[in-house]
PDB file of N, CA and C in Angstrom:
ATOM      1  N   MET A  58      -1.129   1.314 -31.734  1.00 94.00           N
ATOM      2  CA  MET A  58      -0.398   2.594 -31.652  1.00 94.00           C
ATOM      3  C   MET A  58      -0.801   3.425 -32.870  1.00 94.00           C
ATOM      4  N   THR A  59      -0.988   4.704 -32.663  1.00 96.00           N
ATOM      5  CA  THR A  59      -1.334   5.591 -33.786  1.00 96.00           C
ATOM      6  C   THR A  59      -0.040   6.047 -34.481  1.00 96.00           C
ATOM      7  N   PHE A  60      -0.220   6.535 -35.695  1.00 97.00           N
ATOM      8  CA  PHE A  60       0.945   7.034 -36.429  1.00 97.00           C
ATOM      9  C   PHE A  60       1.621   8.166 -35.631  1.00 97.00           C
ATOM     10  N   ILE A  61       0.823   9.058 -35.106  1.00 96.00           N
ATOM     11  CA  ILE A  61       1.387  10.224 -34.416  1.00 96.00           C
ATOM     12  C   ILE A  61       2.105   9.788 -33.110  1.00 96.00           C
ATOM     13  N   GLU A  62       1.574   8.761 -32.453  1.00 96.00           N
ATOM     14  CA  GLU A  62       2.264   8.249 -31.254  1.00 96.00           C
ATOM     15  C   GLU A  62       3.627   7.615 -31.640  1.00 96.00           C
ATOM     16  N   LEU A  63       3.611   6.917 -32.793  1.00 97.00           N
ATOM     17  CA  LEU A  63       4.860   6.318 -33.259  1.00 97.00           C
ATOM     18  C   LEU A  63       5.866   7.382 -33.601  1.00 97.00           C
ATOM     19  N   LEU A  64       5.433   8.414 -34.299  1.00 97.00           N
ATOM     20  CA  LEU A  64       6.346   9.510 -34.642  1.00 97.00           C
ATOM     21  C   LEU A  64       6.868  10.189 -33.377  1.00 97.00           C
ATOM     22  N   ALA A  65       6.031  10.394 -32.411  1.00 97.00           N
ATOM     23  CA  ALA A  65       6.477  11.030 -31.151  1.00 97.00           C
ATOM     24  C   ALA A  65       7.526  10.150 -30.451  1.00 97.00           C
ATOM     25  N   TYR A  66       7.301   8.850 -30.434  1.00 97.00           N
ATOM     26  CA  TYR A  66       8.270   7.931 -29.811  1.00 97.00           C
ATOM     27  C   TYR A  66       9.602   7.969 -30.539  1.00 97.00           C
ATOM     28  N   VAL A  67       9.531   7.832 -31.847  1.00 97.00           N
ATOM     29  CA  VAL A  67      10.774   7.854 -32.652  1.00 97.00           C
ATOM     30  C   VAL A  67      11.497   9.167 -32.481  1.00 97.00           C
ATOM     31  N   GLY A  68      10.737  10.272 -32.477  1.00 96.00           N
ATOM     32  CA  GLY A  68      11.327  11.593 -32.305  1.00 96.00           C
ATOM     33  C   GLY A  68      12.027  11.760 -30.974  1.00 96.00           C
ATOM     34  N   SER A  69      11.487  11.163 -29.947  1.00 97.00           N
ATOM     35  CA  SER A  69      12.076  11.325 -28.624  1.00 97.00           C
ATOM     36  C   SER A  69      13.201  10.337 -28.328  1.00 97.00           C
ATOM     37  N   HIS A  70      13.320   9.267 -29.129  1.00 97.00           N
ATOM     38  CA  HIS A  70      14.326   8.243 -28.882  1.00 97.00           C
ATOM     39  C   HIS A  70      15.421   8.171 -29.947  1.00 97.00           C
ATOM     40  N   CYS A  71      15.195   8.749 -31.102  1.00 96.00           N
ATOM     41  CA  CYS A  71      16.174   8.699 -32.184  1.00 96.00           C
ATOM     42  C   CYS A  71      17.412   9.475 -31.830  1.00 96.00           C
ATOM     43  N   LYS A  72      18.568   8.946 -32.207  1.00 95.00           N
ATOM     44  CA  LYS A  72      19.815   9.676 -31.919  1.00 95.00           C
ATOM     45  C   LYS A  72      20.011  10.862 -32.863  1.00 95.00           C
ATOM     46  N   TYR A  73      19.182  10.963 -33.879  1.00 95.00           N
ATOM     47  CA  TYR A  73      19.187  12.098 -34.795  1.00 95.00           C
ATOM     48  C   TYR A  73      18.044  13.016 -34.430  1.00 95.00           C
ATOM     49  N   ASP A  74      18.196  14.292 -34.759  1.00 95.00           N
ATOM     50  CA  ASP A  74      17.160  15.280 -34.532  1.00 95.00           C
ATOM     51  C   ASP A  74      16.140  15.218 -35.667  1.00 95.00           C
ATOM     52  N   ILE A  75      15.053  14.478 -35.448  1.00 95.00           N
ATOM     53  CA  ILE A  75      14.081  14.336 -36.528  1.00 95.00           C
ATOM     54  C   ILE A  75      12.874  15.244 -36.344  1.00 95.00           C
ATOM     55  N   MET A  76      12.734  15.869 -35.200  1.00 97.00           N
ATOM     56  CA  MET A  76      11.568  16.717 -34.971  1.00 97.00           C
ATOM     57  C   MET A  76      11.850  18.118 -35.495  1.00 97.00           C
ATOM     58  N   ASP A  77      10.812  18.717 -36.018  1.00 97.00           N
ATOM     59  CA  ASP A  77      10.859  20.081 -36.535  1.00 97.00           C
ATOM     60  C   ASP A  77       9.590  20.779 -35.974  1.00 97.00           C
ATOM     61  N   GLY A  78       9.650  21.111 -34.696  1.00 97.00           N
ATOM     62  CA  GLY A  78       8.476  21.607 -33.961  1.00 97.00           C
ATOM     63  C   GLY A  78       7.885  20.448 -33.214  1.00 97.00           C
ATOM     64  N   ASP A  79       6.576  20.558 -32.906  1.00 96.00           N
ATOM     65  CA  ASP A  79       5.910  19.452 -32.232  1.00 96.00           C
ATOM     66  C   ASP A  79       5.641  18.342 -33.219  1.00 96.00           C
ATOM     67  N   VAL A  80       4.989  17.283 -32.801  1.00 96.00           N
ATOM     68  CA  VAL A  80       4.789  16.107 -33.653  1.00 96.00           C
ATOM     69  C   VAL A  80       3.931  16.478 -34.883  1.00 96.00           C
ATOM     70  N   ASN A  81       2.861  17.241 -34.670  1.00 96.00           N
ATOM     71  CA  ASN A  81       2.013  17.614 -35.798  1.00 96.00           C
ATOM     72  C   ASN A  81       2.711  18.547 -36.787  1.00 96.00           C
ATOM     73  N   ASP A  82       3.517  19.488 -36.237  1.00 97.00           N
ATOM     74  CA  ASP A  82       4.291  20.376 -37.109  1.00 97.00           C
ATOM     75  C   ASP A  82       5.317  19.591 -37.909  1.00 97.00           C
ATOM     76  N   THR A  83       5.954  18.630 -37.255  1.00 98.00           N
ATOM     77  CA  THR A  83       6.991  17.828 -37.933  1.00 98.00           C
ATOM     78  C   THR A  83       6.362  17.070 -39.113  1.00 98.00           C
ATOM     79  N   LEU A  84       5.218  16.448 -38.876  1.00 97.00           N
ATOM     80  CA  LEU A  84       4.542  15.734 -39.947  1.00 97.00           C
ATOM     81  C   LEU A  84       4.124  16.671 -41.060  1.00 97.00           C
ATOM     82  N   ALA A  85       3.554  17.807 -40.720  1.00 97.00           N
ATOM     83  CA  ALA A  85       3.093  18.769 -41.753  1.00 97.00           C
ATOM     84  C   ALA A  85       4.286  19.277 -42.560  1.00 97.00           C
ATOM     85  N   LYS A  86       5.396  19.616 -41.899  1.00 98.00           N
ATOM     86  CA  LYS A  86       6.566  20.082 -42.638  1.00 98.00           C
ATOM     87  C   LYS A  86       7.178  18.991 -43.519  1.00 98.00           C
ATOM     88  N   ALA A  87       7.140  17.776 -43.039  1.00 97.00           N
ATOM     89  CA  ALA A  87       7.667  16.661 -43.829  1.00 97.00           C
ATOM     90  C   ALA A  87       6.791  16.479 -45.089  1.00 97.00           C
ATOM     91  N   GLN A  88       5.517  16.564 -44.912  1.00 97.00           N
ATOM     92  CA  GLN A  88       4.587  16.366 -46.064  1.00 97.00           C
ATOM     93  C   GLN A  88       4.697  17.500 -47.064  1.00 97.00           C
ATOM     94  N   SER A  89       4.996  18.719 -46.596  1.00 98.00           N
ATOM     95  CA  SER A  89       5.059  19.835 -47.511  1.00 98.00           C
ATOM     96  C   SER A  89       6.447  20.029 -48.119  1.00 98.00           C
ATOM     97  N   GLY A  90       7.413  19.269 -47.634  1.00 97.00           N
ATOM     98  CA  GLY A  90       8.789  19.424 -48.155  1.00 97.00           C
ATOM     99  C   GLY A  90       9.549  20.532 -47.444  1.00 97.00           C
ATOM    100  N   ALA A  91       9.022  21.014 -46.325  1.00 98.00           N
ATOM    101  CA  ALA A  91       9.647  22.152 -45.604  1.00 98.00           C
ATOM    102  C   ALA A  91      10.415  21.719 -44.374  1.00 98.00           C
ATOM    103  N   HIS A  92      10.556  20.414 -44.148  1.00 98.00           N
ATOM    104  CA  HIS A  92      11.299  19.939 -42.966  1.00 98.00           C
ATOM    105  C   HIS A  92      12.715  20.441 -43.010  1.00 98.00           C
ATOM    106  N   LYS A  93      13.259  20.773 -41.834  1.00 97.00           N
ATOM    107  CA  LYS A  93      14.616  21.352 -41.774  1.00 97.00           C
ATOM    108  C   LYS A  93      15.701  20.372 -42.289  1.00 97.00           C
ATOM    109  N   ASN A  94      15.421  19.089 -42.243  1.00 95.00           N
ATOM    110  CA  ASN A  94      16.356  18.094 -42.764  1.00 95.00           C
ATOM    111  C   ASN A  94      15.641  17.336 -43.886  1.00 95.00           C
ATOM    112  N   PRO A  95      16.051  17.549 -45.143  1.00 93.00           N
ATOM    113  CA  PRO A  95      15.326  16.933 -46.258  1.00 93.00           C
ATOM    114  C   PRO A  95      15.274  15.397 -46.205  1.00 93.00           C
ATOM    115  N   ILE A  96      16.306  14.751 -45.712  1.00 91.00           N
ATOM    116  CA  ILE A  96      16.298  13.299 -45.599  1.00 91.00           C
ATOM    117  C   ILE A  96      15.257  12.858 -44.604  1.00 91.00           C
ATOM    118  N   VAL A  97      15.244  13.484 -43.435  1.00 94.00           N
ATOM    119  CA  VAL A  97      14.273  13.152 -42.386  1.00 94.00           C
ATOM    120  C   VAL A  97      12.873  13.414 -42.892  1.00 94.00           C
ATOM    121  N   GLY A  98      12.697  14.572 -43.540  1.00 95.00           N
ATOM    122  CA  GLY A  98      11.380  14.910 -44.098  1.00 95.00           C
ATOM    123  C   GLY A  98      10.889  13.864 -45.052  1.00 95.00           C
ATOM    124  N   LYS A  99      11.738  13.392 -45.907  1.00 92.00           N
ATOM    125  CA  LYS A  99      11.363  12.341 -46.890  1.00 92.00           C
ATOM    126  C   LYS A  99      11.016  11.039 -46.194  1.00 92.00           C
ATOM    127  N   VAL A 100      11.786  10.679 -45.185  1.00 92.00           N
ATOM    128  CA  VAL A 100      11.508   9.430 -44.433  1.00 92.00           C
ATOM    129  C   VAL A 100      10.144   9.542 -43.783  1.00 92.00           C
ATOM    130  N   ILE A 101       9.869  10.636 -43.087  1.00 95.00           N
ATOM    131  CA  ILE A 101       8.589  10.798 -42.388  1.00 95.00           C
ATOM    132  C   ILE A 101       7.394  10.860 -43.379  1.00 95.00           C
ATOM    133  N   ALA A 102       7.593  11.663 -44.451  1.00 96.00           N
ATOM    134  CA  ALA A 102       6.513  11.784 -45.454  1.00 96.00           C
ATOM    135  C   ALA A 102       6.231  10.444 -46.096  1.00 96.00           C
ATOM    136  N   ASP A 103       7.275   9.699 -46.470  1.00 93.00           N
ATOM    137  CA  ASP A 103       7.074   8.389 -47.095  1.00 93.00           C
ATOM    138  C   ASP A 103       6.399   7.412 -46.127  1.00 93.00           C
ATOM    139  N   MET A 104       6.846   7.457 -44.862  1.00 93.00           N
ATOM    140  CA  MET A 104       6.247   6.553 -43.874  1.00 93.00           C
ATOM    141  C   MET A 104       4.759   6.825 -43.745  1.00 93.00           C
ATOM    142  N   TYR A 105       4.387   8.095 -43.677  1.00 95.00           N
ATOM    143  CA  TYR A 105       2.964   8.444 -43.547  1.00 95.00           C
ATOM    144  C   TYR A 105       2.209   8.096 -44.824  1.00 95.00           C
ATOM    145  N   LEU A 106       2.721   8.499 -45.960  1.00 94.00           N
ATOM    146  CA  LEU A 106       2.032   8.275 -47.208  1.00 94.00           C
ATOM    147  C   LEU A 106       1.827   6.786 -47.514  1.00 94.00           C
ATOM    148  N   ASN A 107       2.839   5.982 -47.224  1.00 93.00           N
ATOM    149  CA  ASN A 107       2.797   4.550 -47.546  1.00 93.00           C
ATOM    150  C   ASN A 107       2.179   3.681 -46.457  1.00 93.00           C
ATOM    151  N   SER A 108       1.815   4.279 -45.335  1.00 92.00           N
ATOM    152  CA  SER A 108       1.313   3.510 -44.226  1.00 92.00           C
ATOM    153  C   SER A 108      -0.134   3.060 -44.378  1.00 92.00           C
ATOM    154  N   GLY A 109      -0.869   3.733 -45.220  1.00 91.00           N
ATOM    155  CA  GLY A 109      -2.275   3.407 -45.402  1.00 91.00           C
ATOM    156  C   GLY A 109      -3.211   4.030 -44.395  1.00 91.00           C
ATOM    157  N   VAL A 110      -2.656   4.827 -43.448  1.00 94.00           N
ATOM    158  CA  VAL A 110      -3.534   5.515 -42.501  1.00 94.00           C
ATOM    159  C   VAL A 110      -4.088   6.724 -43.180  1.00 94.00           C
ATOM    160  N   SER A 111      -5.317   7.110 -42.800  1.00 93.00           N
ATOM    161  CA  SER A 111      -5.940   8.282 -43.401  1.00 93.00           C
ATOM    162  C   SER A 111      -5.816   9.533 -42.586  1.00 93.00           C
ATOM    163  N   THR A 112      -5.446   9.371 -41.311  1.00 95.00           N
ATOM    164  CA  THR A 112      -5.191  10.536 -40.441  1.00 95.00           C
ATOM    165  C   THR A 112      -4.000  10.199 -39.551  1.00 95.00           C
ATOM    166  N   PRO A 113      -3.339  11.201 -38.998  1.00 95.00           N
ATOM    167  CA  PRO A 113      -2.250  10.933 -38.072  1.00 95.00           C
ATOM    168  C   PRO A 113      -2.674  10.138 -36.842  1.00 95.00           C
ATOM    169  N   GLU A 114      -3.952  10.154 -36.516  1.00 96.00           N
ATOM    170  CA  GLU A 114      -4.466   9.394 -35.373  1.00 96.00           C
ATOM    171  C   GLU A 114      -4.831   7.961 -35.774  1.00 96.00           C
ATOM    172  N   GLY A 115      -4.612   7.594 -37.008  1.00 96.00           N
ATOM    173  CA  GLY A 115      -4.905   6.239 -37.450  1.00 96.00           C
ATOM    174  C   GLY A 115      -3.934   5.221 -36.891  1.00 96.00           C
ATOM    175  N   ALA A 116      -4.431   4.012 -36.621  1.00 96.00           N
ATOM    176  CA  ALA A 116      -3.603   2.964 -36.042  1.00 96.00           C
ATOM    177  C   ALA A 116      -2.620   2.408 -37.095  1.00 96.00           C
ATOM    178  N   ILE A 117      -1.429   2.088 -36.644  1.00 95.00           N
ATOM    179  CA  ILE A 117      -0.417   1.508 -37.523  1.00 95.00           C
ATOM    180  C   ILE A 117       0.206   0.337 -36.790  1.00 95.00           C
ATOM    181  N   GLU A 118       0.509  -0.727 -37.512  1.00 94.00           N
ATOM    182  CA  GLU A 118       1.131  -1.901 -36.943  1.00 94.00           C
ATOM    183  C   GLU A 118       2.628  -1.865 -37.267  1.00 94.00           C
ATOM    184  N   ARG A 119       3.382  -2.688 -36.493  1.00 94.00           N
ATOM    185  CA  ARG A 119       4.839  -2.722 -36.652  1.00 94.00           C
ATOM    186  C   ARG A 119       5.251  -3.082 -38.089  1.00 94.00           C
ATOM    187  N   ALA A 120       4.712  -4.175 -38.609  1.00 93.00           N
ATOM    188  CA  ALA A 120       5.102  -4.599 -39.961  1.00 93.00           C
ATOM    189  C   ALA A 120       4.753  -3.541 -41.023  1.00 93.00           C
ATOM    190  N   GLN A 121       3.638  -2.928 -40.855  1.00 93.00           N
ATOM    191  CA  GLN A 121       3.182  -1.892 -41.751  1.00 93.00           C
ATOM    192  C   GLN A 121       4.172  -0.702 -41.688  1.00 93.00           C
ATOM    193  N   ALA A 122       4.577  -0.289 -40.502  1.00 93.00           N
ATOM    194  CA  ALA A 122       5.476   0.844 -40.341  1.00 93.00           C
ATOM    195  C   ALA A 122       6.841   0.538 -40.979  1.00 93.00           C
ATOM    196  N   ILE A 123       7.369  -0.657 -40.738  1.00 92.00           N
ATOM    197  CA  ILE A 123       8.670  -1.044 -41.322  1.00 92.00           C
ATOM    198  C   ILE A 123       8.578  -1.146 -42.821  1.00 92.00           C
ATOM    199  N   LYS A 124       7.485  -1.737 -43.303  1.00 93.00           N
ATOM    200  CA  LYS A 124       7.321  -1.902 -44.763  1.00 93.00           C
ATOM    201  C   LYS A 124       7.306  -0.544 -45.489  1.00 93.00           C
ATOM    202  N   THR A 125       6.748   0.467 -44.854  1.00 92.00           N
ATOM    203  CA  THR A 125       6.692   1.776 -45.502  1.00 92.00           C
ATOM    204  C   THR A 125       8.052   2.329 -45.834  1.00 92.00           C
ATOM    205  N   LEU A 126       9.059   1.898 -45.082  1.00 92.00           N
ATOM    206  CA  LEU A 126      10.409   2.417 -45.276  1.00 92.00           C
ATOM    207  C   LEU A 126      11.245   1.564 -46.243  1.00 92.00           C
ATOM    208  N   GLY A 127      10.666   0.499 -46.762  1.00 92.00           N
ATOM    209  CA  GLY A 127      11.394  -0.392 -47.669  1.00 92.00           C
ATOM    210  C   GLY A 127      12.081   0.333 -48.828  1.00 92.00           C
ATOM    211  N   PRO A 128      11.339   1.101 -49.617  1.00 92.00           N
ATOM    212  CA  PRO A 128      11.982   1.763 -50.765  1.00 92.00           C
ATOM    213  C   PRO A 128      13.096   2.721 -50.384  1.00 92.00           C
ATOM    214  N   ILE A 129      12.891   3.484 -49.344  1.00 91.00           N
ATOM    215  CA  ILE A 129      13.921   4.456 -48.931  1.00 91.00           C
ATOM    216  C   ILE A 129      15.134   3.751 -48.347  1.00 91.00           C
ATOM    217  N   ARG A 130      14.893   2.625 -47.671  1.00 92.00           N
ATOM    218  CA  ARG A 130      16.006   1.828 -47.146  1.00 92.00           C
ATOM    219  C   ARG A 130      16.847   1.292 -48.301  1.00 92.00           C
ATOM    220  N   LEU A 131      16.196   0.792 -49.347  1.00 93.00           N
ATOM    221  CA  LEU A 131      16.920   0.280 -50.502  1.00 93.00           C
ATOM    222  C   LEU A 131      17.726   1.397 -51.183  1.00 93.00           C
ATOM    223  N   PHE A 132      17.166   2.588 -51.261  1.00 92.00           N
ATOM    224  CA  PHE A 132      17.882   3.700 -51.873  1.00 92.00           C
ATOM    225  C   PHE A 132      19.167   3.959 -51.089  1.00 92.00           C
ATOM    226  N   TYR A 133      19.109   4.002 -49.770  1.00 91.00           N
ATOM    227  CA  TYR A 133      20.283   4.327 -48.959  1.00 91.00           C
ATOM    228  C   TYR A 133      21.253   3.153 -48.818  1.00 91.00           C
ATOM    229  N   MET A 134      20.873   1.978 -49.298  1.00 91.00           N
ATOM    230  CA  MET A 134      21.783   0.851 -49.277  1.00 91.00           C
ATOM    231  C   MET A 134      22.695   0.796 -50.507  1.00 91.00           C
ATOM    232  N   LYS A 135      22.342   1.600 -51.497  1.00 91.00           N
ATOM    233  CA  LYS A 135      23.193   1.653 -52.702  1.00 91.00           C
ATOM    234  C   LYS A 135      24.582   2.161 -52.365  1.00 91.00           C
ATOM    235  N   ASP A 136      25.546   1.712 -53.135  1.00 87.00           N
ATOM    236  CA  ASP A 136      26.931   2.065 -52.902  1.00 87.00           C
ATOM    237  C   ASP A 136      27.175   3.576 -52.986  1.00 87.00           C
ATOM    238  N   ASP A 137      26.455   4.293 -53.838  1.00 90.00           N
ATOM    239  CA  ASP A 137      26.712   5.696 -53.994  1.00 90.00           C
ATOM    240  C   ASP A 137      25.823   6.575 -53.137  1.00 90.00           C
ATOM    241  N   ALA A 138      25.032   5.997 -52.287  1.00 88.00           N
ATOM    242  CA  ALA A 138      24.121   6.744 -51.411  1.00 88.00           C
ATOM    243  C   ALA A 138      24.908   7.310 -50.215  1.00 88.00           C
ATOM    244  N   PRO A 139      24.498   8.457 -49.671  1.00 88.00           N
ATOM    245  CA  PRO A 139      25.188   8.996 -48.487  1.00 88.00           C
ATOM    246  C   PRO A 139      25.059   8.064 -47.286  1.00 88.00           C
ATOM    247  N   VAL A 140      26.227   7.819 -46.665  1.00 90.00           N
ATOM    248  CA  VAL A 140      26.263   6.933 -45.496  1.00 90.00           C
ATOM    249  C   VAL A 140      25.389   7.481 -44.376  1.00 90.00           C
ATOM    250  N   GLU A 141      25.369   8.797 -44.190  1.00 89.00           N
ATOM    251  CA  GLU A 141      24.578   9.378 -43.111  1.00 89.00           C
ATOM    252  C   GLU A 141      23.088   9.077 -43.297  1.00 89.00           C
ATOM    253  N   GLY A 142      22.613   9.072 -44.532  1.00 90.00           N
ATOM    254  CA  GLY A 142      21.220   8.734 -44.804  1.00 90.00           C
ATOM    255  C   GLY A 142      20.916   7.292 -44.400  1.00 90.00           C
ATOM    256  N   PHE A 143      21.834   6.386 -44.701  1.00 92.00           N
ATOM    257  CA  PHE A 143      21.699   4.980 -44.328  1.00 92.00           C
ATOM    258  C   PHE A 143      21.605   4.856 -42.814  1.00 92.00           C
ATOM    259  N   ARG A 144      22.532   5.509 -42.112  1.00 94.00           N
ATOM    260  CA  ARG A 144      22.541   5.444 -40.652  1.00 94.00           C
ATOM    261  C   ARG A 144      21.238   5.978 -40.050  1.00 94.00           C
ATOM    262  N   LEU A 145      20.756   7.098 -40.601  1.00 94.00           N
ATOM    263  CA  LEU A 145      19.531   7.712 -40.116  1.00 94.00           C
ATOM    264  C   LEU A 145      18.355   6.767 -40.294  1.00 94.00           C
ATOM    265  N   VAL A 146      18.221   6.222 -41.480  1.00 93.00           N
ATOM    266  CA  VAL A 146      17.084   5.323 -41.766  1.00 93.00           C
ATOM    267  C   VAL A 146      17.161   4.092 -40.874  1.00 93.00           C
ATOM    268  N   GLU A 147      18.330   3.528 -40.709  1.00 94.00           N
ATOM    269  CA  GLU A 147      18.467   2.356 -39.864  1.00 94.00           C
ATOM    270  C   GLU A 147      18.162   2.658 -38.400  1.00 94.00           C
ATOM    271  N   ASP A 148      18.561   3.845 -37.912  1.00 96.00           N
ATOM    272  CA  ASP A 148      18.211   4.209 -36.547  1.00 96.00           C
ATOM    273  C   ASP A 148      16.711   4.343 -36.372  1.00 96.00           C
ATOM    274  N   ILE A 149      16.044   4.916 -37.359  1.00 95.00           N
ATOM    275  CA  ILE A 149      14.611   5.075 -37.292  1.00 95.00           C
ATOM    276  C   ILE A 149      13.934   3.697 -37.261  1.00 95.00           C
ATOM    277  N   VAL A 150      14.420   2.764 -38.088  1.00 94.00           N
ATOM    278  CA  VAL A 150      13.847   1.405 -38.094  1.00 94.00           C
ATOM    279  C   VAL A 150      13.978   0.774 -36.708  1.00 94.00           C
ATOM    280  N   HIS A 151      15.173   0.917 -36.092  1.00 95.00           N
ATOM    281  CA  HIS A 151      15.367   0.351 -34.756  1.00 95.00           C
ATOM    282  C   HIS A 151      14.443   1.024 -33.724  1.00 95.00           C
ATOM    283  N   LYS A 152      14.231   2.303 -33.862  1.00 96.00           N
ATOM    284  CA  LYS A 152      13.362   3.001 -32.908  1.00 96.00           C
ATOM    285  C   LYS A 152      11.914   2.564 -33.119  1.00 96.00           C
ATOM    286  N   ILE A 153      11.489   2.294 -34.347  1.00 96.00           N
ATOM    287  CA  ILE A 153      10.158   1.794 -34.585  1.00 96.00           C
ATOM    288  C   ILE A 153       9.974   0.475 -33.874  1.00 96.00           C
ATOM    289  N   ASP A 154      10.945  -0.396 -33.983  1.00 95.00           N
ATOM    290  CA  ASP A 154      10.894  -1.664 -33.267  1.00 95.00           C
ATOM    291  C   ASP A 154      10.814  -1.428 -31.756  1.00 95.00           C
ATOM    292  N   GLY A 155      11.589  -0.479 -31.277  1.00 96.00           N
ATOM    293  CA  GLY A 155      11.562  -0.155 -29.833  1.00 96.00           C
ATOM    294  C   GLY A 155      10.195   0.345 -29.375  1.00 96.00           C
ATOM    295  N   ALA A 156       9.554   1.157 -30.235  1.00 96.00           N
ATOM    296  CA  ALA A 156       8.209   1.671 -29.873  1.00 96.00           C
ATOM    297  C   ALA A 156       7.234   0.537 -29.698  1.00 96.00           C
ATOM    298  N   PHE A 157       7.254  -0.405 -30.627  1.00 96.00           N
ATOM    299  CA  PHE A 157       6.291  -1.524 -30.539  1.00 96.00           C
ATOM    300  C   PHE A 157       6.665  -2.489 -29.435  1.00 96.00           C
ATOM    301  N   ASN A 158       7.953  -2.659 -29.169  1.00 95.00           N
ATOM    302  CA  ASN A 158       8.360  -3.491 -28.047  1.00 95.00           C
ATOM    303  C   ASN A 158       7.915  -2.886 -26.731  1.00 95.00           C
ATOM    304  N   ASP A 159       8.111  -1.582 -26.581  1.00 94.00           N
ATOM    305  CA  ASP A 159       7.658  -0.917 -25.364  1.00 94.00           C
ATOM    306  C   ASP A 159       6.144  -1.008 -25.196  1.00 94.00           C
ATOM    307  N   GLU A 160       5.396  -0.832 -26.282  1.00 92.00           N
ATOM    308  CA  GLU A 160       3.948  -0.927 -26.214  1.00 92.00           C
ATOM    309  C   GLU A 160       3.535  -2.336 -25.805  1.00 92.00           C
ATOM    310  N   ALA A 161       4.180  -3.363 -26.338  1.00 91.00           N
ATOM    311  CA  ALA A 161       3.860  -4.747 -25.983  1.00 91.00           C
ATOM    312  C   ALA A 161       4.134  -4.986 -24.499  1.00 91.00           C
ATOM    313  N   MET A 162       5.209  -4.480 -23.986  1.00 92.00           N
ATOM    314  CA  MET A 162       5.541  -4.642 -22.583  1.00 92.00           C
ATOM    315  C   MET A 162       4.525  -3.930 -21.683  1.00 92.00           C
ATOM    316  N   ARG A 163       4.054  -2.749 -22.077  1.00 89.00           N
ATOM    317  CA  ARG A 163       3.046  -2.013 -21.317  1.00 89.00           C
ATOM    318  C   ARG A 163       1.748  -2.841 -21.271  1.00 89.00           C
ATOM    319  N   GLN A 164       1.383  -3.389 -22.398  1.00 87.00           N
ATOM    320  CA  GLN A 164       0.159  -4.186 -22.457  1.00 87.00           C
ATOM    321  C   GLN A 164       0.240  -5.450 -21.585  1.00 87.00           C
ATOM    322  N   LYS A 165       1.393  -6.095 -21.574  1.00 87.00           N
ATOM    323  CA  LYS A 165       1.598  -7.275 -20.753  1.00 87.00           C
ATOM    324  C   LYS A 165       1.556  -6.910 -19.272  1.00 87.00           C
ATOM    325  N   ALA A 166       2.085  -5.747 -18.925  1.00 88.00           N
ATOM    326  CA  ALA A 166       2.117  -5.339 -17.537  1.00 88.00           C
ATOM    327  C   ALA A 166       0.683  -5.037 -17.002  1.00 88.00           C
ATOM    328  N   GLN A 167      -0.199  -4.660 -17.899  1.00 84.00           N
ATOM    329  CA  GLN A 167      -1.557  -4.346 -17.521  1.00 84.00           C
ATOM    330  C   GLN A 167      -2.435  -5.579 -17.340  1.00 84.00           C
ATOM    331  N   LEU A 168      -1.941  -6.737 -17.780  1.00 76.00           N
ATOM    332  CA  LEU A 168      -2.729  -7.968 -17.649  1.00 76.00           C
ATOM    333  C   LEU A 168      -2.710  -8.528 -16.247  1.00 76.00           C
TER     334      LEU A 168
END
């Protein structure tokens, strides 16, 4: 799965509004700090920056995607962190898992 495919899946399945335009616009706004939701923008920008992919079309693995969110997850687990940020990050993590689960099921169906 490519990074941009993962972002599109998460954007269409997340219970929070994480998209700010189309998928490419959302990523660009997150990277520039112009995303309409600063928390979402930070999550997306960190995920992309820490993923090791060089382009949005670069392949990303499940463990790699989840690992990119480690530092931001720890931040929102602190006692004084906003609860809404924690819920948002956790929902995104669950949707990342869902994206890779769905992809695995598609691949098995094709066999």
